[in-house]
Tab-separated table of C-alpha atoms and ligand atoms in Angstrom:
chain	number	residue	atom	x	y	z
A	1	MET	CA	134.413	18.195	178.418
A	2	ASN	CA	131.961	16.815	180.981
A	3	PHE	CA	132.714	17.990	184.508
A	4	GLU	CA	131.461	17.587	188.062
A	5	ILE	CA	129.773	20.628	189.611
A	6	ARG	CA	129.264	19.213	193.093
A	7	ASN	CA	128.618	15.821	194.779
A	8	ASN	CA	127.953	13.695	191.711
A	9	VAL	CA	126.130	16.425	189.803
A	10	PHE	CA	127.716	16.627	186.357
A	11	TRP	CA	127.499	19.010	183.398
A	12	VAL	CA	127.126	16.815	180.314
A	13	GLY	CA	126.139	19.416	177.699
A	14	LYS	CA	127.677	20.904	174.575
A	15	VAL	CA	129.535	24.176	173.988
A	16	ASP	CA	128.633	25.412	170.505
A	17	TRP	CA	131.353	27.856	169.473
A	18	GLU	CA	130.132	28.034	165.879
A	19	LEU	CA	126.547	29.162	166.381
A	20	ARG	CA	125.828	32.665	165.078
A	21	LYS	CA	122.069	32.454	164.488
A	22	PHE	CA	119.600	30.879	166.871
A	23	HIS	CA	115.854	30.188	166.498
A	24	GLY	CA	116.440	29.870	162.754
A	25	GLU	CA	117.620	33.353	161.795
A	26	GLU	CA	115.747	35.112	164.594
A	27	TYR	CA	118.419	35.609	167.232
A	28	SER	CA	122.040	36.615	166.682
A	29	ALA	CA	124.459	34.653	168.856
A	30	HIS	CA	127.655	36.665	168.370
A	31	LYS	CA	129.470	34.610	170.982
A	32	GLY	CA	128.036	31.160	170.288
A	33	THR	CA	126.076	29.337	172.963
A	34	THR	CA	125.980	26.264	175.157
A	35	TYR	CA	123.284	23.612	175.523
A	36	ASN	CA	123.523	22.599	179.166
A	37	SER	CA	122.473	19.144	180.216
A	38	TYR	CA	123.001	17.812	183.742
A	39	LEU	CA	123.334	14.373	185.272
A	40	VAL	CA	122.605	13.740	188.950
A	41	LYS	CA	123.914	10.446	190.328
A	42	ASP	CA	122.471	9.153	193.568
A	43	THR	CA	120.804	5.859	194.447
A	44	HIS	CA	118.897	6.655	191.282
A	45	THR	CA	120.333	8.632	188.381
A	46	ALA	CA	118.511	11.495	186.655
A	47	LEU	CA	119.377	13.274	183.436
A	48	ILE	CA	118.101	16.863	183.139
A	49	ASP	CA	117.521	17.963	179.520
A	50	THR	CA	119.663	17.073	176.499
A	51	VAL	CA	121.234	19.159	173.689
A	52	TRP	CA	120.374	20.395	170.195
A	53	THR	CA	119.779	17.756	167.506
A	54	PRO	CA	123.020	18.163	165.466
A	55	PHE	CA	125.039	17.202	168.548
A	56	SER	CA	122.984	14.103	169.410
A	57	LYS	CA	125.718	11.564	168.720
A	58	GLU	CA	128.422	13.525	170.547
A	59	PHE	CA	126.040	13.958	173.457
A	60	VAL	CA	125.077	10.307	173.770
A	61	ASP	CA	128.723	9.189	173.395
A	62	GLY	CA	129.912	11.722	175.996
A	63	LEU	CA	127.117	10.822	178.404
A	64	SER	CA	128.094	7.160	178.283
A	65	ASP	CA	131.570	8.157	179.513
A	66	VAL	CA	129.962	9.503	182.711
A	67	VAL	CA	127.342	6.815	183.280
A	68	PRO	CA	126.382	3.520	181.636
A	69	LEU	CA	123.271	4.649	179.771
A	70	ASP	CA	121.129	1.810	181.122
A	71	GLU	CA	121.782	3.181	184.621
A	72	ILE	CA	119.842	6.377	183.862
A	73	ASP	CA	116.603	5.929	185.794
A	74	PHE	CA	114.824	9.188	184.986
A	75	ILE	CA	114.945	11.821	182.298
A	76	ILE	CA	113.714	15.303	183.193
A	77	ALA	CA	112.582	17.428	180.245
A	78	ASN	CA	112.321	20.944	181.631
A	79	HIS	CA	111.418	22.298	178.174
A	80	SER	CA	110.534	20.724	174.836
A	81	GLU	CA	112.275	23.148	172.476
A	82	PRO	CA	114.718	21.234	170.232
A	83	ASP	CA	117.829	22.946	171.608
A	84	HIS	CA	117.147	20.938	174.790
A	85	SER	CA	115.179	17.939	173.559
A	86	GLY	CA	116.959	17.434	170.230
A	87	ALA	CA	119.096	14.526	171.416
A	88	LEU	CA	116.189	12.708	173.076
A	89	PRO	CA	115.407	10.493	170.047
A	90	ALA	CA	119.023	9.279	169.826
A	91	LEU	CA	119.127	8.657	173.573
A	92	MET	CA	115.723	6.973	173.663
A	93	ASP	CA	116.820	4.642	170.887
A	94	VAL	CA	119.274	3.230	173.431
A	95	ILE	CA	117.105	3.411	176.584
A	96	PRO	CA	113.530	3.439	175.198
A	97	ASP	CA	111.747	2.537	178.438
A	98	THR	CA	113.230	5.295	180.604
A	99	PRO	CA	110.474	7.544	181.997
A	100	ILE	CA	110.472	11.198	180.964
A	101	TYR	CA	109.272	13.646	183.627
A	102	CYS	CA	107.782	16.838	182.209
A	103	THR	CA	104.751	19.132	182.311
A	104	ALA	CA	101.507	18.219	180.522
A	105	GLN	CA	102.268	20.869	177.900
A	106	ALA	CA	105.764	19.492	177.361
A	107	GLU	CA	104.351	16.037	176.707
A	108	LYS	CA	102.106	17.500	173.988
A	109	PHE	CA	104.974	19.427	172.429
A	110	LEU	CA	107.436	16.506	172.584
A	111	ARG	CA	104.841	14.258	170.948
A	112	GLY	CA	104.355	16.970	168.333
A	113	TYR	CA	108.063	17.154	167.584
A	114	TYR	CA	109.084	13.516	167.705
A	115	HIS	CA	105.869	11.468	167.310
A	116	LYS	CA	107.073	8.894	169.810
A	117	ASP	CA	105.075	7.073	172.445
A	118	TRP	CA	107.638	7.457	175.217
A	119	ASP	CA	106.792	6.859	178.893
A	120	PHE	CA	105.822	10.385	179.896
A	121	ARG	CA	105.271	11.074	183.604
A	122	LEU	CA	103.518	14.377	184.164
A	123	VAL	CA	104.567	16.657	187.013
A	124	LYS	CA	103.456	20.011	188.359
A	125	THR	CA	104.598	22.512	190.963
A	126	GLY	CA	105.394	20.857	194.285
A	127	ASP	CA	105.757	17.314	192.933
A	128	LYS	CA	108.897	15.550	194.083
A	129	LEU	CA	111.054	12.753	192.753
A	130	SER	CA	113.338	10.918	195.158
A	131	LEU	CA	116.793	10.068	193.885
A	132	GLY	CA	117.824	8.422	197.160
A	133	SER	CA	119.582	10.830	199.466
A	134	ARG	CA	118.277	13.853	197.557
A	135	GLU	CA	115.057	14.886	195.856
A	136	LEU	CA	114.139	16.807	192.759
A	137	VAL	CA	111.323	19.293	193.379
A	138	PHE	CA	109.435	20.506	190.297
A	139	VAL	CA	108.176	24.033	189.720
A	140	SER	CA	106.218	24.729	186.547
A	141	ALA	CA	107.221	27.985	184.860
A	142	PRO	CA	104.775	28.576	182.012
A	143	MET	CA	105.725	31.315	179.523
A	144	LEU	CA	109.313	31.496	180.725
A	145	HIS	CA	109.396	31.431	177.804
A	146	TRP	CA	107.080	28.699	176.413
A	147	PRO	CA	103.914	27.259	177.973
A	148	ASP	CA	105.713	24.002	178.797
A	149	ASN	CA	108.717	25.324	180.739
A	150	MET	CA	109.519	24.158	184.241
A	151	PHE	CA	112.332	24.423	186.763
A	152	CYS	CA	113.534	21.702	189.100
A	153	TYR	CA	115.407	22.025	192.347
A	154	LEU	CA	117.839	19.538	193.857
A	155	THR	CA	117.588	19.345	197.648
A	156	GLY	CA	120.750	18.807	199.656
A	157	ASP	CA	122.963	20.519	197.089
A	158	ASN	CA	120.637	23.504	196.681
A	159	ILE	CA	120.764	23.633	192.902
A	160	LEU	CA	118.051	25.299	190.825
A	161	PHE	CA	117.893	23.949	187.266
A	162	SER	CA	116.131	26.863	185.590
A	163	ASN	CA	116.315	25.876	181.924
A	164	ASP	CA	116.120	28.987	179.665
A	165	ALA	CA	115.501	31.454	182.496
A	166	PHE	CA	118.646	33.273	183.705
A	167	GLY	CA	120.586	32.011	180.676
A	168	GLN	CA	122.521	33.717	177.919
A	169	HIS	CA	123.896	32.749	174.535
A	170	TYR	CA	127.552	32.717	175.465
A	171	ALA	CA	130.062	29.994	174.638
A	172	SER	CA	132.806	29.534	177.192
A	173	GLU	CA	135.157	26.830	178.361
A	174	ALA	CA	135.076	28.405	181.810
A	175	MET	CA	131.369	27.667	182.388
A	176	TYR	CA	131.077	29.502	185.733
A	177	ASN	CA	129.858	33.072	186.119
A	178	ASP	CA	132.861	34.167	188.183
A	179	LEU	CA	135.388	32.926	185.613
A	180	VAL	CA	134.211	34.837	182.523
A	181	ASP	CA	134.447	38.436	181.351
A	182	GLN	CA	131.820	40.241	183.446
A	183	TYR	CA	130.957	42.861	180.821
A	184	GLU	CA	130.423	40.216	178.129
A	185	LEU	CA	128.289	38.166	180.494
A	186	TYR	CA	126.098	41.125	181.484
A	187	ASP	CA	125.684	42.191	177.877
A	188	GLU	CA	124.575	38.741	176.749
A	189	CYS	CA	122.195	38.392	179.720
A	190	ILE	CA	120.418	41.689	179.082
A	191	LYS	CA	120.237	41.018	175.343
A	192	TYR	CA	118.676	37.607	176.074
A	193	TYR	CA	116.122	39.119	178.463
A	194	ALA	CA	115.261	41.977	176.090
A	195	ASN	CA	114.758	39.772	173.046
A	196	ILE	CA	113.208	36.686	174.617
A	197	LEU	CA	111.599	37.507	177.944
A	198	THR	CA	110.323	41.098	177.667
A	199	PRO	CA	106.735	40.096	176.781
A	200	PHE	CA	106.614	37.779	179.781
A	201	SER	CA	107.846	40.199	182.436
A	202	LYS	CA	104.676	39.819	184.540
A	203	GLN	CA	105.170	36.052	184.640
A	204	VAL	CA	108.861	36.570	185.477
A	205	ILE	CA	107.984	38.618	188.571
A	206	LYS	CA	105.257	36.177	189.627
A	207	LYS	CA	107.502	33.154	189.264
A	208	ILE	CA	110.406	34.747	191.099
A	209	GLU	CA	108.085	35.727	193.978
A	210	GLU	CA	106.750	32.166	194.078
A	211	VAL	CA	110.213	30.564	194.122
A	212	VAL	CA	111.548	33.051	196.690
A	213	GLY	CA	108.422	32.278	198.778
A	214	LEU	CA	109.471	28.621	198.959
A	215	LYS	CA	112.529	29.803	200.946
A	216	LEU	CA	114.805	27.248	199.339
A	217	PRO	CA	118.514	27.951	199.719
A	218	VAL	CA	120.144	28.390	196.307
A	219	ASP	CA	123.870	27.705	195.960
A	220	PHE	CA	123.855	27.226	192.188
A	221	ILE	CA	121.587	28.231	189.332
A	222	CYS	CA	122.181	25.828	186.479
A	223	THR	CA	120.598	27.307	183.381
A	224	SER	CA	120.325	25.629	180.011
A	225	HIS	CA	122.411	28.238	178.129
A	226	GLY	CA	125.709	29.836	179.072
A	227	VAL	CA	127.375	29.897	182.455
A	228	ILE	CA	126.440	28.234	185.732
A	229	TRP	CA	125.755	30.858	188.405
A	230	ARG	CA	127.742	29.847	191.497
A	231	ASN	CA	129.180	33.154	192.738
A	232	ASP	CA	126.294	35.123	194.267
A	233	PRO	CA	123.814	33.176	192.114
A	234	LEU	CA	120.907	35.387	193.125
A	235	GLN	CA	122.510	38.369	191.368
A	236	ILE	CA	120.880	37.288	188.107
A	237	VAL	CA	117.517	36.806	189.849
A	238	ASN	CA	117.779	40.364	191.203
A	239	LYS	CA	118.617	41.607	187.713
A	240	TYR	CA	115.532	39.852	186.329
A	241	VAL	CA	113.376	41.583	188.949
A	242	GLU	CA	114.882	44.916	187.863
A	243	TRP	CA	114.503	44.163	184.133
A	244	ALA	CA	110.937	42.890	184.532
A	245	GLY	CA	109.894	46.197	186.119
A	246	ASP	CA	109.540	48.170	182.842
A	247	TYR	CA	113.278	48.747	182.881
A	248	GLN	CA	114.866	51.865	181.407
A	249	GLU	CA	118.085	53.822	181.594
A	250	ASN	CA	118.740	57.467	180.758
A	251	GLN	CA	119.052	56.594	177.081
A	252	ILE	CA	117.358	57.536	173.812
A	253	THR	CA	117.827	55.252	170.819
A	254	ILE	CA	117.394	56.505	167.279
A	255	ILE	CA	116.599	53.888	164.638
A	256	TYR	CA	116.390	54.810	160.988
A	257	ASP	CA	116.849	53.689	157.419
A	258	THR	CA	117.653	56.015	154.576
A	259	MET	CA	117.694	55.981	150.758
A	260	TRP	CA	119.945	58.909	149.884
A	261	ASN	CA	121.229	59.864	153.334
A	262	SER	CA	118.663	62.597	154.015
A	263	THR	CA	116.974	60.618	156.812
A	264	ARG	CA	120.388	59.609	158.180
A	265	ARG	CA	121.449	63.238	158.375
A	266	MET	CA	118.156	64.118	160.053
A	267	ALA	CA	118.858	61.366	162.627
A	268	GLU	CA	122.290	62.788	163.360
A	269	SER	CA	120.943	66.327	163.774
A	270	ILE	CA	118.155	65.110	166.049
A	271	ALA	CA	120.834	63.382	168.167
A	272	GLU	CA	122.714	66.675	168.341
A	273	GLY	CA	119.544	68.399	169.545
A	274	ILE	CA	118.997	65.784	172.287
A	275	LYS	CA	122.578	66.196	173.499
A	276	SER	CA	122.268	69.969	173.541
A	277	ALA	CA	119.176	69.639	175.747
A	278	ASP	CA	120.787	67.215	178.194
A	279	GLU	CA	124.371	66.057	177.873
A	280	LYS	CA	123.780	63.251	180.358
A	281	ILE	CA	121.350	61.399	178.097
A	282	VAL	CA	123.029	58.520	176.281
A	283	VAL	CA	122.066	58.753	172.605
A	284	LYS	CA	122.661	55.822	170.252
A	285	LEU	CA	121.944	55.671	166.516
A	286	PHE	CA	121.328	52.521	164.515
A	287	SER	CA	120.627	51.914	160.865
A	288	SER	CA	117.938	49.241	160.859
A	289	ALA	CA	119.315	48.084	157.514
A	290	ARG	CA	122.861	47.584	158.779
A	291	ALA	CA	122.847	46.953	162.519
A	292	ASP	CA	121.950	43.603	164.049
A	293	LYS	CA	118.258	43.642	164.959
A	294	ASN	CA	118.713	41.864	168.289
A	295	ASP	CA	121.377	44.378	169.292
A	296	ILE	CA	118.944	47.172	168.397
A	297	ILE	CA	116.231	45.536	170.515
A	298	LYS	CA	118.650	45.358	173.455
A	299	GLU	CA	119.162	49.131	173.133
A	300	VAL	CA	115.417	49.792	172.837
A	301	PHE	CA	114.977	47.767	176.035
A	302	LYS	CA	117.491	50.012	177.812
A	303	SER	CA	115.941	53.245	176.495
A	304	LYS	CA	113.394	55.547	178.055
A	305	ALA	CA	112.434	56.725	174.577
A	306	ILE	CA	113.062	55.940	170.925
A	307	LEU	CA	112.917	57.843	167.658
A	308	VAL	CA	112.215	55.956	164.467
A	309	GLY	CA	112.852	57.404	161.020
A	310	SER	CA	112.370	56.338	157.437
A	311	SER	CA	112.334	57.817	154.005
A	312	THR	CA	108.901	57.527	152.410
A	313	ILE	CA	108.813	54.921	149.648
A	314	ASN	CA	105.822	53.631	147.669
A	315	ASN	CA	103.505	55.548	150.028
A	316	GLY	CA	105.022	53.672	152.951
A	317	ILE	CA	108.233	53.017	154.875
A	318	LEU	CA	111.467	51.208	154.127
A	319	SER	CA	111.315	47.459	154.741
A	320	SER	CA	114.088	47.351	157.353
A	321	VAL	CA	112.176	49.925	159.441
A	322	ALA	CA	108.972	47.918	159.025
A	323	GLY	CA	110.890	44.831	160.173
A	324	ILE	CA	112.287	46.328	163.349
A	325	LEU	CA	108.908	47.919	164.165
A	326	GLU	CA	107.335	44.463	163.937
A	327	GLU	CA	109.954	43.115	166.387
A	328	ILE	CA	109.220	46.029	168.713
A	329	ARG	CA	105.449	45.466	168.490
A	330	GLY	CA	105.768	41.809	169.418
A	331	LEU	CA	107.922	42.489	172.474
A	332	ARG	CA	105.267	44.707	174.105
A	333	PHE	CA	107.595	47.235	175.749
A	334	LYS	CA	106.002	49.305	178.482
A	335	GLY	CA	106.530	52.830	179.828
A	336	LYS	CA	108.556	54.183	176.905
A	337	SER	CA	108.017	57.270	174.736
A	338	ALA	CA	108.563	57.657	171.006
A	339	ALA	CA	108.392	59.917	167.977
A	340	SER	CA	109.041	59.554	164.265
A	341	PHE	CA	110.835	61.435	161.508
A	342	GLY	CA	111.878	61.070	157.897
A	343	SER	CA	112.530	62.705	154.562
A	344	TYR	CA	110.256	62.554	151.544
A	345	GLY	CA	109.968	63.767	147.958
A	346	TRP	CA	106.262	64.034	147.217
A	347	SER	CA	103.650	62.010	149.150
A	348	GLY	CA	105.469	61.715	152.534
A	349	GLU	CA	103.230	59.261	154.435
A	350	GLY	CA	106.136	57.487	156.157
A	351	VAL	CA	106.278	59.581	159.317
A	352	LYS	CA	102.569	59.287	160.062
A	353	MET	CA	102.681	55.573	159.420
A	354	ILE	CA	105.577	55.071	161.877
A	355	THR	CA	103.762	57.142	164.501
A	356	GLU	CA	100.684	54.930	164.186
A	357	LEU	CA	102.747	51.750	164.450
A	358	LEU	CA	104.554	53.029	167.551
A	359	LYS	CA	101.243	54.022	169.138
A	360	GLU	CA	99.812	50.543	168.460
A	361	SER	CA	102.939	49.082	170.054
A	362	GLY	CA	102.208	50.844	173.351
A	363	PHE	CA	104.580	53.811	173.173
A	364	LYS	CA	103.596	57.236	174.468
A	365	ILE	CA	103.818	59.424	171.382
A	366	ILE	CA	105.520	62.800	171.728
A	367	GLY	CA	104.394	65.182	168.963
A	368	ASP	CA	103.424	64.558	165.347
A	369	GLY	CA	106.885	63.717	164.096
A	370	LEU	CA	109.143	65.639	161.746
A	371	ARG	CA	109.154	65.491	157.930
A	372	GLU	CA	111.718	67.166	155.705
A	373	LEU	CA	111.344	67.587	151.937
A	374	TRP	CA	114.145	66.261	149.705
A	375	ASN	CA	117.686	66.868	150.841
A	376	PRO	CA	117.864	68.772	154.143
A	377	ASP	CA	119.414	72.244	154.003
A	378	ARG	CA	120.727	74.405	156.837
A	379	GLU	CA	117.209	75.355	157.961
A	380	SER	CA	116.102	71.730	157.909
A	381	PHE	CA	119.002	70.767	160.140
A	382	GLU	CA	118.056	73.546	162.545
A	383	ARG	CA	114.513	72.142	162.679
A	384	CYS	CA	115.939	68.649	163.375
A	385	ILE	CA	118.089	70.001	166.205
A	386	ASP	CA	115.064	71.788	167.682
A	387	PHE	CA	112.988	68.642	167.259
A	388	GLY	CA	115.574	66.591	169.181
A	389	LYS	CA	115.795	69.263	171.861
A	390	GLY	CA	112.018	69.405	172.219
A	391	PHE	CA	111.724	65.622	172.320
A	392	ALA	CA	114.286	65.322	175.126
A	393	THR	CA	112.713	68.079	177.197
A	394	ASN	CA	109.130	66.830	176.768
A	395	LEU	CA	109.745	63.272	177.969
B	401	FEO	FE1	116.737	27.235	174.955
B	401	FEO	FE2	113.427	27.758	174.703
B	401	FEO	O1	115.002	26.911	174.352
């Protein structure tokens, strides 16, 4: 379904309705995704990125409907990850001498993936490539979200090709931000930021300031995943500035796993305590064993504080809690508070262990946590309610 965006700028990517797991099993894509590739025709023709490897043949066939392949003068590889470079080998089999413009890091990574001696032309911020009546201006964007990432900007039509930045895993035939369900779009954007970009928030702010400083008019932001931003395209840039600033809402998220429901019932009583302290706080509970981990991370991102609970097992914590705590550690959240809780039968180390892990992950720890022996009784539930109340009021 290739289509023209404006003045001989075409979308030539792939909508992947089937995808449910991305980055191996690391990222849940409940609504599929798109791999956006763009073709700019001018005196010279440039192709910007390709698609994921399994769609190589479809991509190359579809591209040849828009342009004879031997008329592609330049290939721009904004990012080496295989969801964007995967079709390069199939394309380069047909046009092996076409130069590939990319950052020095991208050359290394593309060589590492494909072991091909293609004609790499290295570019950095400020370099320009004339297509005839228009130019592509390159802006390196390291760690958004890999060291090799870059953006490019098309003069004349004012289009920023931002690759992964400002994207979302969201399949749609509509392909423009103003034509899709706005709640779904927002939800996928914030999930994407929370799970992929949180550790790089400093770089996000720096890069946005740098690009804004160039004072380039932006009519379209063409990302590599999801919709093209054409209606108020800077709205997503403004959201990124907000999200990169240690974002939080008036929300507390409770994450737990439980063996015989004691820790679950503690979680529910703690939630009751939080609500009784402040009915305006949004409280959400997730079983780390049952809920999708990327959805949980999205909620942690939105929270001002989290509570993490586990039964004690084998002098430690349940594996699903250990798993989500490892995700949380890696994402380096800032400015959030936390506490731990859990039930136990004899040794009861779980709560202390969770507290230590949360502290190492940069959370401000509120109190020593709450342990309850065996199955909670009425008094235990009262303690949980008080614990939740105290947690909410001491933030
Ligand atoms: Fe969409 Fe970093 O690849």
